[in-house]
Short mmCIF file of C-alpha atoms and ligand atoms in Angstrom, two decimals:
data_model
loop_
_atom_site.label_atom_id
_atom_site.label_comp_id
_atom_site.label_asym_id
_atom_site.label_seq_id
_atom_site.Cartn_x
_atom_site.Cartn_y
_atom_site.Cartn_z
CA MET A 1 123.54 -236.24 262.89
CA PRO A 2 121.96 -236.48 259.33
CA GLU A 3 124.04 -237.96 256.60
CA VAL A 4 126.03 -235.19 254.35
CA LYS A 5 126.45 -235.76 250.78
CA ASN A 6 128.30 -233.31 248.37
CA PHE A 7 127.17 -232.22 244.95
CA ASP A 8 128.14 -229.47 242.63
CA CYS A 9 124.17 -228.52 242.30
CA VAL A 10 121.02 -229.32 243.93
CA ILE A 11 117.84 -229.14 242.07
CA ILE A 12 114.49 -229.05 243.98
CA GLY A 13 111.84 -230.43 241.85
CA GLY A 14 112.05 -233.23 239.15
CA GLY A 15 109.14 -231.75 236.87
CA MET A 16 109.76 -230.94 233.21
CA ILE A 17 112.13 -227.92 233.98
CA GLY A 18 113.89 -229.57 236.92
CA ALA A 19 114.75 -232.77 235.05
CA ALA A 20 116.06 -230.99 232.01
CA SER A 21 118.09 -228.75 233.97
CA ALA A 22 119.77 -231.74 235.63
CA LEU A 23 120.51 -233.38 232.35
CA ALA A 24 121.81 -230.04 230.89
CA LEU A 25 124.20 -229.33 233.70
CA ALA A 26 125.30 -233.05 233.94
CA GLN A 27 126.37 -232.71 230.16
CA LEU A 28 129.00 -230.10 231.44
CA GLY A 29 130.51 -232.61 233.88
CA LEU A 30 128.60 -231.19 236.97
CA THR A 31 127.51 -233.67 239.68
CA ILE A 32 123.74 -233.02 240.59
CA ALA A 33 121.42 -234.01 243.16
CA ILE A 34 117.66 -233.81 242.04
CA VAL A 35 114.97 -233.95 244.68
CA GLU A 36 111.30 -234.75 244.01
CA LYS A 37 108.31 -235.65 246.12
CA THR A 38 106.20 -237.64 243.60
CA PRO A 39 107.75 -239.93 240.80
CA PRO A 40 106.08 -239.79 237.37
CA GLU A 41 103.68 -242.74 236.45
CA GLU A 42 105.29 -245.34 233.98
CA PHE A 43 104.20 -245.39 230.63
CA SER A 44 101.96 -247.81 228.92
CA SER A 45 100.50 -247.60 225.28
CA SER A 46 97.19 -248.56 226.56
CA GLN A 47 96.87 -245.62 229.08
CA PRO A 48 94.36 -243.02 228.22
CA LEU A 49 95.81 -239.76 227.16
CA ASP A 50 96.70 -237.17 230.07
CA LEU A 51 94.72 -234.01 230.75
CA ARG A 52 98.02 -231.91 231.15
CA VAL A 53 99.53 -231.25 227.85
CA SER A 54 101.81 -228.79 226.49
CA ALA A 55 102.33 -227.04 223.11
CA ILE A 56 106.12 -227.92 222.58
CA SER A 57 107.84 -225.36 220.51
CA ILE A 58 110.66 -226.22 217.82
CA ALA A 59 113.12 -224.47 220.27
CA SER A 60 111.94 -226.87 222.94
CA GLU A 61 112.15 -230.02 220.85
CA ASN A 62 115.78 -229.20 220.04
CA LEU A 63 116.47 -228.97 223.54
CA LEU A 64 114.85 -232.10 224.28
CA THR A 65 116.61 -233.70 221.53
CA GLN A 66 119.90 -232.55 222.77
CA LEU A 67 119.13 -234.11 226.12
CA ASP A 68 118.38 -237.44 224.29
CA ALA A 69 114.85 -237.24 225.56
CA TRP A 70 112.75 -236.53 222.56
CA GLN A 71 113.25 -239.70 220.40
CA GLN A 72 111.55 -241.82 223.14
CA ILE A 73 108.81 -239.09 223.69
CA LYS A 74 108.11 -239.44 219.89
CA GLN A 75 108.16 -243.17 219.98
CA TRP A 76 105.55 -243.15 222.74
CA ARG A 77 102.95 -240.58 221.46
CA VAL A 78 102.97 -236.94 220.12
CA CYS A 79 100.74 -235.08 218.03
CA PRO A 80 102.71 -232.81 215.39
CA TYR A 81 100.78 -229.68 214.10
CA GLN A 82 101.38 -227.65 210.86
CA ARG A 83 98.76 -225.05 211.42
CA LEU A 84 97.74 -222.65 213.89
CA SER A 85 94.75 -220.28 213.64
CA VAL A 86 93.22 -217.42 215.61
CA TRP A 87 90.28 -215.26 215.15
CA GLU A 88 87.51 -213.46 216.85
CA GLN A 89 85.27 -212.49 213.82
CA GLU A 90 85.17 -214.90 210.86
CA TYR A 91 86.41 -212.23 208.39
CA ALA A 92 89.66 -211.65 210.42
CA TYR A 93 90.42 -215.73 210.57
CA THR A 94 94.37 -215.59 210.75
CA GLU A 95 96.04 -218.93 209.82
CA PHE A 96 99.79 -219.51 210.33
CA ASN A 97 101.22 -222.30 208.44
CA ALA A 98 104.63 -224.07 209.03
CA GLN A 99 105.52 -223.57 205.35
CA ASP A 100 105.56 -219.77 205.91
CA ILE A 101 108.84 -220.27 207.92
CA GLN A 102 110.17 -223.21 205.96
CA GLN A 103 109.63 -225.75 208.63
CA SER A 104 107.68 -229.18 208.58
CA HIS A 105 105.74 -228.31 211.49
CA LEU A 106 105.04 -225.63 214.10
CA GLY A 107 105.29 -227.69 217.23
CA HIS A 108 103.80 -230.85 218.90
CA ILE A 109 101.36 -231.36 221.61
CA VAL A 110 102.75 -233.66 224.22
CA GLU A 111 101.51 -234.89 227.53
CA ASN A 112 103.50 -233.32 230.45
CA ARG A 113 104.02 -236.61 232.14
CA LEU A 114 105.69 -238.19 228.93
CA ILE A 115 108.14 -235.38 228.79
CA GLN A 116 109.05 -235.59 232.55
CA LEU A 117 109.26 -239.55 232.23
CA SER A 118 111.68 -239.58 229.17
CA LEU A 119 114.04 -237.21 230.86
CA TRP A 120 113.87 -239.29 233.92
CA GLN A 121 114.85 -242.25 232.09
CA GLN A 122 118.10 -240.28 230.90
CA ILE A 123 118.62 -239.08 234.36
CA VAL A 124 118.59 -242.60 235.95
CA LYS A 125 121.37 -243.65 233.45
CA HIS A 126 123.45 -240.72 234.00
CA ASN A 127 126.47 -241.44 236.60
CA ASN A 128 126.67 -237.63 237.40
CA ILE A 129 122.97 -237.33 238.66
CA THR A 130 121.46 -238.84 241.99
CA LEU A 131 117.85 -238.87 242.37
CA PHE A 132 116.29 -238.42 245.72
CA CYS A 133 112.65 -239.54 245.40
CA PRO A 134 110.34 -239.51 247.21
CA GLN A 135 112.00 -236.77 249.06
CA THR A 136 111.15 -233.12 249.95
CA LEU A 137 112.93 -229.93 250.94
CA THR A 138 112.87 -229.08 254.64
CA SER A 139 115.10 -225.98 254.70
CA PHE A 140 118.21 -224.58 253.41
CA THR A 141 121.10 -222.17 254.45
CA GLN A 142 123.74 -220.60 252.27
CA ASN A 143 127.09 -218.99 252.88
CA GLU A 144 129.65 -217.40 250.54
CA ASN A 145 130.94 -220.70 249.24
CA ASN A 146 128.05 -223.17 249.78
CA VAL A 147 124.39 -223.98 250.09
CA GLU A 148 123.19 -226.61 252.69
CA VAL A 149 120.08 -228.26 251.83
CA GLU A 150 117.92 -230.15 254.54
CA LEU A 151 115.86 -233.19 253.28
CA ASP A 152 114.42 -235.73 255.67
CA LYS A 153 117.19 -237.24 257.47
CA ILE A 154 119.69 -236.13 254.70
CA THR A 155 121.77 -233.03 254.17
CA LEU A 156 123.05 -232.03 250.73
CA ASN A 157 125.84 -229.67 250.36
CA ALA A 158 126.29 -227.79 246.89
CA LYS A 159 127.68 -224.81 245.22
CA LEU A 160 124.33 -224.10 243.60
CA LEU A 161 120.71 -224.60 244.63
CA ILE A 162 118.13 -224.56 241.53
CA ALA A 163 114.64 -223.90 242.46
CA ALA A 164 112.33 -225.92 239.89
CA ASP A 165 109.52 -226.62 242.36
CA GLY A 166 106.76 -224.82 240.25
CA ALA A 167 104.44 -221.96 240.83
CA ASN A 168 104.21 -222.31 244.66
CA SER A 169 108.09 -222.76 245.07
CA LYS A 170 109.04 -223.38 248.64
CA VAL A 171 112.74 -222.58 247.74
CA ARG A 172 111.52 -219.14 246.50
CA SER A 173 109.65 -218.45 249.71
CA LEU A 174 112.51 -219.64 252.02
CA ALA A 175 114.80 -217.25 250.11
CA ASN A 176 112.13 -214.57 250.95
CA ILE A 177 111.96 -213.66 247.13
CA GLY A 178 108.84 -211.72 246.52
CA ILE A 179 106.49 -212.00 243.48
CA THR A 180 104.57 -209.53 241.38
CA GLY A 181 101.55 -210.63 239.77
CA TRP A 182 97.72 -210.67 239.66
CA ASP A 183 94.89 -212.98 239.37
CA TYR A 184 93.09 -212.58 236.08
CA GLN A 185 89.66 -213.38 237.66
CA GLN A 186 89.04 -216.13 235.10
CA SER A 187 89.98 -219.96 235.08
CA ALA A 188 90.73 -222.30 232.26
CA MET A 189 88.98 -225.47 231.97
CA LEU A 190 91.00 -228.49 230.28
CA ILE A 191 88.58 -230.91 228.66
CA LYS A 192 89.79 -234.25 226.95
CA VAL A 193 87.27 -235.01 224.09
CA LYS A 194 87.17 -237.62 221.43
CA THR A 195 86.33 -235.96 218.02
CA GLN A 196 84.30 -237.25 215.16
CA LEU A 197 86.95 -235.63 212.91
CA PRO A 198 90.15 -237.70 212.62
CA GLN A 199 93.44 -236.55 214.13
CA GLN A 200 93.98 -233.04 212.91
CA ASN A 201 96.98 -231.04 212.14
CA ILE A 202 95.78 -227.72 213.37
CA THR A 203 95.37 -226.17 216.63
CA TRP A 204 92.91 -223.17 216.89
CA GLN A 205 91.84 -220.36 219.35
CA GLN A 206 88.60 -218.29 219.00
CA PHE A 207 88.04 -215.25 221.03
CA LEU A 208 84.64 -215.04 222.41
CA PRO A 209 83.29 -212.08 224.58
CA THR A 210 83.71 -214.24 227.82
CA GLY A 211 87.13 -215.56 227.00
CA PRO A 212 89.08 -217.67 224.45
CA VAL A 213 88.07 -221.27 223.47
CA ALA A 214 90.81 -223.44 222.07
CA MET A 215 91.40 -226.73 220.44
CA LEU A 216 94.77 -228.79 220.69
CA PRO A 217 94.94 -231.71 218.54
CA MET A 218 95.83 -235.09 220.46
CA PRO A 219 97.31 -238.39 218.93
CA THR A 220 95.50 -241.41 218.31
CA VAL A 221 95.64 -243.94 220.96
CA VAL A 222 95.42 -247.76 220.80
CA ILE A 223 93.15 -248.70 223.54
CA SER A 224 93.46 -252.06 225.25
CA LYS A 225 90.62 -254.32 225.26
CA GLN A 226 89.79 -253.34 228.97
CA ASN A 227 89.83 -249.78 228.33
CA ASN A 228 87.76 -250.43 225.33
CA ALA A 229 84.92 -252.01 227.27
CA GLU A 230 84.93 -249.06 229.58
CA GLN A 231 85.00 -246.57 226.68
CA ASN A 232 81.94 -248.72 225.09
CA SER A 233 79.95 -248.39 228.25
CA LEU A 234 80.71 -244.68 228.51
CA ASN A 235 79.81 -244.21 224.68
CA GLN A 236 76.32 -245.81 225.72
CA ASP A 237 74.10 -245.36 222.51
CA LYS A 238 76.94 -243.84 220.36
CA SER A 239 79.03 -246.14 218.43
CA GLU A 240 82.65 -245.85 219.35
CA ASN A 241 83.47 -245.78 215.61
CA ILE A 242 81.81 -242.21 215.34
CA TYR A 243 84.95 -240.84 217.34
CA GLN A 244 88.06 -241.33 215.45
CA GLY A 245 90.39 -238.54 216.92
CA ASN A 246 91.47 -237.01 220.15
CA ALA A 247 91.71 -233.41 221.33
CA SER A 248 92.12 -231.32 224.26
CA LEU A 249 89.86 -228.42 224.59
CA VAL A 250 90.46 -225.22 226.62
CA TRP A 251 87.73 -223.20 227.68
CA TYR A 252 88.62 -219.63 229.37
CA HIS A 253 85.68 -218.02 231.35
CA GLN A 254 85.01 -216.27 234.70
CA LYS A 255 85.71 -218.27 237.90
CA ASN A 256 82.22 -218.97 238.81
CA GLU A 257 81.12 -219.99 235.44
CA ILE A 258 84.18 -222.51 235.19
CA LYS A 259 83.01 -223.69 238.55
CA ARG A 260 79.41 -224.24 237.41
CA LEU A 261 80.69 -225.98 234.25
CA SER A 262 82.93 -228.25 236.15
CA SER A 263 79.94 -229.22 238.18
CA LEU A 264 78.01 -230.51 235.04
CA SER A 265 78.00 -234.24 233.98
CA ASN A 266 80.12 -235.12 231.08
CA SER A 267 77.18 -235.14 228.72
CA GLN A 268 75.89 -232.11 229.98
CA LEU A 269 79.07 -230.48 229.32
CA GLN A 270 79.40 -231.82 226.01
CA GLN A 271 76.12 -230.14 225.05
CA LYS A 272 77.37 -226.76 226.24
CA ILE A 273 80.45 -227.15 224.25
CA LEU A 274 78.59 -227.93 221.18
CA GLN A 275 76.70 -224.64 221.68
CA THR A 276 79.47 -222.63 222.38
CA PHE A 277 82.64 -223.72 220.60
CA PRO A 278 82.93 -223.05 216.67
CA LYS A 279 81.28 -225.34 214.50
CA ARG A 280 84.60 -226.57 213.02
CA LEU A 281 85.11 -228.59 216.04
CA GLY A 282 82.47 -230.91 214.72
CA ASP A 283 80.89 -233.57 217.06
CA ILE A 284 82.68 -234.43 220.30
CA PHE A 285 82.33 -237.01 223.30
CA VAL A 286 83.53 -235.65 226.44
CA GLU A 287 85.91 -237.99 228.42
CA ASN A 288 87.67 -235.84 231.29
CA LYS A 289 88.06 -232.51 232.47
CA ALA A 290 89.76 -230.19 235.13
CA SER A 291 89.98 -226.55 235.76
CA PHE A 292 92.90 -224.13 236.64
CA PRO A 293 92.91 -220.63 237.88
CA LEU A 294 94.84 -218.28 235.62
CA THR A 295 97.43 -216.31 237.50
CA ARG A 296 100.42 -214.28 236.48
CA ARG A 297 103.33 -214.29 238.88
CA HIS A 298 106.87 -213.08 238.26
CA ALA A 299 109.70 -213.51 241.04
CA ASN A 300 111.03 -210.07 241.91
CA GLN A 301 114.46 -211.71 241.34
CA TYR A 302 115.65 -214.87 239.78
CA GLN A 303 118.84 -215.02 241.83
CA GLN A 304 119.79 -214.81 245.57
CA GLY A 305 123.32 -215.61 246.11
CA ARG A 306 123.75 -219.27 245.14
CA VAL A 307 119.97 -219.82 244.76
CA LEU A 308 118.48 -219.57 241.13
CA LEU A 309 114.57 -219.92 240.19
CA LEU A 310 113.81 -221.66 236.86
CA GLY A 311 110.51 -222.39 234.97
CA ASP A 312 107.28 -221.86 236.90
CA ALA A 313 109.15 -221.09 240.17
CA ALA A 314 110.42 -217.95 238.43
CA HIS A 315 107.21 -217.03 236.19
CA THR A 316 103.81 -218.25 235.36
CA ILE A 317 102.30 -216.91 232.45
CA ASN A 318 98.74 -216.78 230.82
CA PRO A 319 98.58 -220.08 228.96
CA LEU A 320 96.81 -218.29 226.16
CA ALA A 321 99.68 -219.18 223.47
CA GLY A 322 100.90 -222.04 225.22
CA GLN A 323 104.31 -220.65 226.28
CA GLY A 324 104.76 -221.48 229.86
CA VAL A 325 106.99 -224.67 229.48
CA ASN A 326 108.65 -223.24 226.54
CA LEU A 327 109.86 -220.27 228.59
CA GLY A 328 110.98 -222.89 231.31
CA PHE A 329 113.05 -224.49 228.59
CA LYS A 330 114.79 -221.63 227.35
CA ASP A 331 115.85 -220.78 230.99
CA VAL A 332 117.51 -224.12 231.15
CA LEU A 333 119.34 -223.49 227.81
CA ALA A 334 120.39 -220.12 228.98
CA LEU A 335 121.80 -221.52 232.44
CA GLN A 336 123.66 -224.29 230.52
CA THR A 337 124.87 -221.75 228.11
CA ILE A 338 126.49 -219.26 230.83
CA ILE A 339 127.85 -222.30 232.92
CA ALA A 340 129.70 -223.73 229.68
CA GLU A 341 131.00 -220.34 228.58
CA ALA A 342 132.50 -219.87 232.18
CA ILE A 343 134.09 -223.42 232.11
CA GLY A 344 135.25 -222.74 228.50
CA ASN A 345 136.96 -219.42 229.50
CA GLY A 346 138.60 -221.08 232.53
CA LEU A 347 136.56 -219.20 234.92
CA CYS A 348 134.92 -220.58 238.21
CA TRP A 349 131.39 -221.43 237.10
CA SER A 350 129.96 -221.22 240.55
CA ASP A 351 131.13 -217.66 241.05
CA ILE A 352 128.00 -215.46 241.98
CA ASN A 353 128.86 -213.01 239.06
CA VAL A 354 128.87 -215.75 236.65
CA LEU A 355 125.45 -217.16 237.97
CA ALA A 356 124.19 -213.43 237.61
CA GLY A 357 124.51 -213.85 233.88
CA TYR A 358 121.47 -216.31 234.00
CA GLU A 359 118.94 -213.57 235.19
CA GLN A 360 120.41 -211.12 232.74
CA LYS A 361 119.93 -213.44 229.91
CA ARG A 362 116.20 -214.31 230.88
CA ARG A 363 114.39 -211.85 232.72
CA THR A 364 113.71 -209.46 229.80
CA ASP A 365 112.56 -212.24 227.62
CA ASN A 366 110.26 -213.66 230.00
CA LEU A 367 108.81 -210.25 230.91
CA LEU A 368 108.30 -209.43 227.24
CA MET A 369 106.49 -212.64 226.51
CA MET A 370 104.28 -212.03 229.73
CA SER A 371 103.31 -208.68 228.96
CA ALA A 372 102.56 -209.69 225.19
CA MET A 373 100.26 -212.38 226.39
CA ASP A 374 98.61 -209.77 228.91
CA GLY A 375 98.24 -207.22 226.20
CA PHE A 376 96.74 -209.72 223.79
CA TYR A 377 94.23 -211.06 226.55
CA THR A 378 93.20 -207.58 227.57
CA ALA A 379 92.81 -206.25 224.12
CA PHE A 380 90.58 -209.14 223.22
CA SER A 381 88.53 -209.04 226.45
CA HIS A 382 87.58 -205.50 226.22
CA PRO A 383 83.69 -205.07 225.18
CA SER A 384 84.27 -201.81 223.43
CA SER A 385 83.00 -201.92 219.84
CA LEU A 386 85.85 -199.81 218.46
CA LEU A 387 88.63 -202.01 220.10
CA LYS A 388 86.72 -204.88 218.54
CA ALA A 389 86.86 -203.46 215.16
CA LEU A 390 90.60 -202.34 215.59
CA ARG A 391 91.66 -205.84 216.79
CA ASN A 392 89.86 -207.69 214.00
CA SER A 393 91.40 -205.35 211.59
CA ALA A 394 94.78 -205.84 213.12
CA LEU A 395 94.31 -209.63 212.58
CA PHE A 396 92.82 -209.20 209.02
CA ILE A 397 95.95 -207.04 208.04
CA SER A 398 98.57 -209.18 209.76
CA ASN A 399 96.99 -212.29 207.73
CA LYS A 400 97.80 -210.27 204.53
CA ILE A 401 101.32 -209.53 205.22
CA PRO A 402 103.70 -212.19 204.94
CA LEU A 403 106.66 -210.67 206.71
CA VAL A 404 104.57 -209.97 209.95
CA LYS A 405 103.37 -213.51 209.95
CA GLU A 406 106.76 -214.94 209.59
CA ARG A 407 108.25 -212.79 212.43
CA VAL A 408 105.37 -213.59 214.84
CA LEU A 409 105.51 -217.31 213.87
CA LYS A 410 109.20 -217.55 214.27
CA HIS A 411 109.06 -216.10 217.79
CA ALA A 412 106.33 -218.44 218.86
CA CYS A 413 108.46 -221.31 217.56
CA GLY A 414 111.44 -220.09 219.42
CA ILE A 415 113.55 -220.00 216.13
CA ASP A 416 113.79 -216.23 215.63
C1 FAD B 1 95.70 -224.69 232.23
C2 FAD B 1 97.31 -224.67 231.73
C3 FAD B 1 97.62 -224.95 230.38
C4 FAD B 1 99.01 -224.69 230.13
N1 FAD B 1 99.24 -225.11 228.72
C5 FAD B 1 100.69 -225.00 228.09
C6 FAD B 1 100.98 -225.33 227.18
O1 FAD B 1 100.22 -225.71 226.03
N2 FAD B 1 102.42 -225.04 226.56
C7 FAD B 1 103.17 -224.84 227.60
O2 FAD B 1 104.45 -224.65 227.33
N3 FAD B 1 102.85 -224.72 228.94
C8 FAD B 1 101.57 -224.55 229.50
N4 FAD B 1 101.20 -224.62 230.55
C9 FAD B 1 102.27 -224.27 231.61
C10 FAD B 1 103.21 -225.49 232.06
O3 FAD B 1 102.16 -226.33 232.51
C11 FAD B 1 103.96 -225.02 233.16
O4 FAD B 1 104.73 -223.94 232.66
C12 FAD B 1 105.13 -226.12 233.51
O5 FAD B 1 104.28 -227.52 233.97
C13 FAD B 1 106.06 -225.74 234.68
O6 FAD B 1 107.08 -226.90 234.67
P1 FAD B 1 107.96 -226.85 236.10
O7 FAD B 1 108.86 -228.09 235.98
O8 FAD B 1 108.74 -225.41 236.07
O9 FAD B 1 106.86 -226.98 237.29
P2 FAD B 1 106.04 -228.01 237.66
O10 FAD B 1 105.44 -228.66 236.47
O11 FAD B 1 105.13 -227.48 238.70
O12 FAD B 1 107.15 -229.05 238.46
C14 FAD B 1 107.40 -228.83 239.72
C15 FAD B 1 107.88 -230.13 240.35
O13 FAD B 1 108.44 -229.98 241.72
C16 FAD B 1 107.89 -230.77 242.62
N5 FAD B 1 108.00 -229.96 243.79
C17 FAD B 1 107.51 -229.00 244.39
N6 FAD B 1 107.82 -228.77 245.56
C18 FAD B 1 108.54 -229.63 245.94
C19 FAD B 1 109.55 -229.88 247.27
N7 FAD B 1 109.36 -228.95 248.36
N8 FAD B 1 110.27 -230.92 247.28
C20 FAD B 1 110.45 -231.87 246.16
N9 FAD B 1 109.79 -231.62 245.08
C21 FAD B 1 108.87 -230.74 244.82
C22 FAD B 1 106.43 -231.11 242.16
O14 FAD B 1 106.05 -232.39 242.65
C23 FAD B 1 106.82 -231.10 240.73
O15 FAD B 1 107.27 -232.34 240.06
C24 FAD B 1 99.89 -224.48 231.03
C25 FAD B 1 99.45 -224.23 232.27
C26 FAD B 1 98.18 -224.52 232.71
C27 FAD B 1 97.84 -223.98 234.15
#
């Protein structure tokens, strides 16, 4: 017989959203089991920057601060940005500035692993949270009062099961929750580069007929002697001093073209980038690359009895405006709020009707953001010259109307 352990809540997936959920619910006094198959790699300041990064909004930063994770992330390495620009034609170049909404910054570019790692450091210190890692979900069953979760040789018994196991959620498929979505027929290539320009305070995106190209600024890294030697050999005839900054580039294109670009050597890719990306990028040196298919998925329901879906398990969105994980953090805050309110009002927090409040709070907001991104993406991919004139005029006009700019910006930062 497998050993049985009892908790208030079991969370499958210890990525950014699962880890944040564990801390948010433990803050309310709930006992939590969190199950993850792969632990994040420890941090060392000499490590090169990861490819997987996120643009963390002010609202997400506030949540990470509340969970005592932000201070450590900031001490490791982050890159704040004060400006954000978007354009297709140069005349319609539109720039948003943190000053427009009386903030010191619009967000930070942060490596996903560092967010997860800092949350994990808080998790291991927390008496209410037990980490099962490396472990994986085998199956689960639920009845009116409980969920029984089977891991390898352990059974976890709880009142709530949270699926934070990402886009291909096993919990979601075991619960037979369907998804609606589509494949955009495009892929995104992430490219880590060194830049001749020093660390920048702007993130930009230009719409090209083949899809957008974007630049996210990255922090400066102190590289160890060993890594420096590797860097020098990579730089070959170029002096490393030419490249003062770091950036993450995103290149959207047809799937086949991204496949072809991925097969190029770094120096060939570098030439292609210099030919395609706007001149404001300056000279660059390609260090690393990876590509991802673009898919939209939305779970048909976020709740099935005692099972709730959060983060990418519930929704994946076009990464165009860097909102994916920010929507997931909003899910975490919504769940924490409805459970806190139930406890505060003397209600049973695990009542199915209380848990239903989570989906009520989140579905419309997620759907709106997903649809807005799709609308934007479709409008900017259409080759019609009339539509091209219209969308550039819309950008041009929005650049001139402070109230419009302020509303768009506040929503993107999650502070409206
Ligand atoms: C190209 C690209 C660029 C992006 N850029 C941005 C951006 O700039 N800003 C932004 O906000 N978002 C961005 N996103 C989206 C963002 O990366 C995701 O929204 C985010 O990673 C989702 O976090 P999550 O914790 O829900 O899922 P995941 O990060 O997928 O974590 C799921 C975790 O569950 C674990 N797991 C899975 N199955 C099991 C199992 N059976 N048992 C145990 N553990 C399991 C996995 O190991 C993993 O650790 C981007 C996405 C892409 C593809």
